[in-house]
């Protein structure tokens, strides 16, 4: 999969947030950090100045190690992907 801020990132992140809102669930910080990790977008921020390398490290630990490795979250979901849109499985 191609990394970077792209349409797949927006579809997955916004689709996930929409589904959480519809089901009255709080979005998982681990899932959102994993989406950010895949798209090279820093999602994890602190309320004070922190060097970028620490933010990247925190994002990798929170998103990739905990979110993907321990909790089993996926980096992308078929119901939100561009391919699913083209096959008519779900429309946003």
XYZ file of C-alpha atoms in Angstrom:
92
model
C 0.000 0.000 0.000
C 1.198 3.465 -0.830
C 1.956 5.605 2.201
C 1.075 9.252 2.424
C -1.837 11.574 3.009
C -4.283 10.459 0.340
C -7.889 9.617 -0.440
C -7.685 6.214 1.247
C -6.600 7.874 4.500
C -9.526 10.295 4.361
C -12.027 7.563 3.511
C -10.823 5.320 6.344
C -10.484 8.020 9.009
C -13.706 9.857 8.195
C -15.676 6.642 7.613
C -14.468 5.298 10.953
C -15.378 8.541 12.752
C -18.816 8.579 11.099
C -19.508 4.987 12.167
C -18.391 5.761 15.738
C -20.711 8.763 15.844
C -23.670 6.773 14.474
C -23.138 4.070 17.111
C -22.468 6.563 19.946
C -18.950 5.186 20.482
C -15.787 7.067 21.338
C -13.184 6.732 18.547
C -10.091 4.823 19.575
C -6.949 6.935 19.877
C -5.023 3.815 18.865
C -7.015 3.383 15.634
C -6.721 7.068 14.737
C -2.977 7.029 15.462
C -2.632 3.977 13.203
C -4.475 5.756 10.381
C -2.133 8.709 10.928
C 0.923 6.446 10.969
C -0.003 4.972 7.591
C -0.580 8.382 6.046
C 2.571 9.998 7.464
C 0.365 12.396 9.396
C 1.192 13.232 13.005
C -1.948 12.567 14.977
C -0.403 12.353 18.436
C 0.257 15.806 19.887
C 1.016 17.083 23.338
C -0.262 20.335 24.893
C 3.328 21.623 25.046
C 6.266 21.802 22.656
C 7.849 18.438 21.918
C 10.541 17.613 19.339
C 9.153 16.044 16.157
C 11.168 12.846 16.608
C 9.403 12.249 19.944
C 5.991 12.823 18.301
C 6.892 10.339 15.550
C 8.066 7.816 18.137
C 4.875 8.265 20.195
C 2.737 7.867 17.060
C 4.575 4.663 16.117
C 4.185 3.186 19.593
C 0.543 4.226 20.063
C -0.608 3.424 16.537
C 1.558 0.659 15.187
C 2.792 -1.229 18.243
C -0.279 -0.947 20.485
C -3.061 -0.350 17.950
C -1.988 -2.808 15.289
C 0.240 -5.186 17.207
C -1.617 -5.620 20.489
C -5.206 -4.570 19.727
C -5.373 -5.924 16.173
C -6.595 -2.756 14.433
C -6.153 -2.620 10.661
C -4.469 0.151 8.697
C -7.335 0.181 6.200
C -10.804 -1.310 6.063
C -12.467 -2.687 2.909
C -15.814 -1.000 3.602
C -14.119 2.406 3.443
C -11.645 1.759 0.633
C -11.732 3.093 -2.897
C -11.993 -0.447 -4.312
C -15.153 -1.108 -2.285
C -16.614 2.131 -3.624
C -15.970 1.049 -7.208
C -17.490 -2.382 -6.628
C -20.644 -0.831 -5.172
C -20.285 -2.372 -1.700
C -20.755 0.868 0.218
C -21.243 4.481 -0.636
C -20.239 7.311 1.654
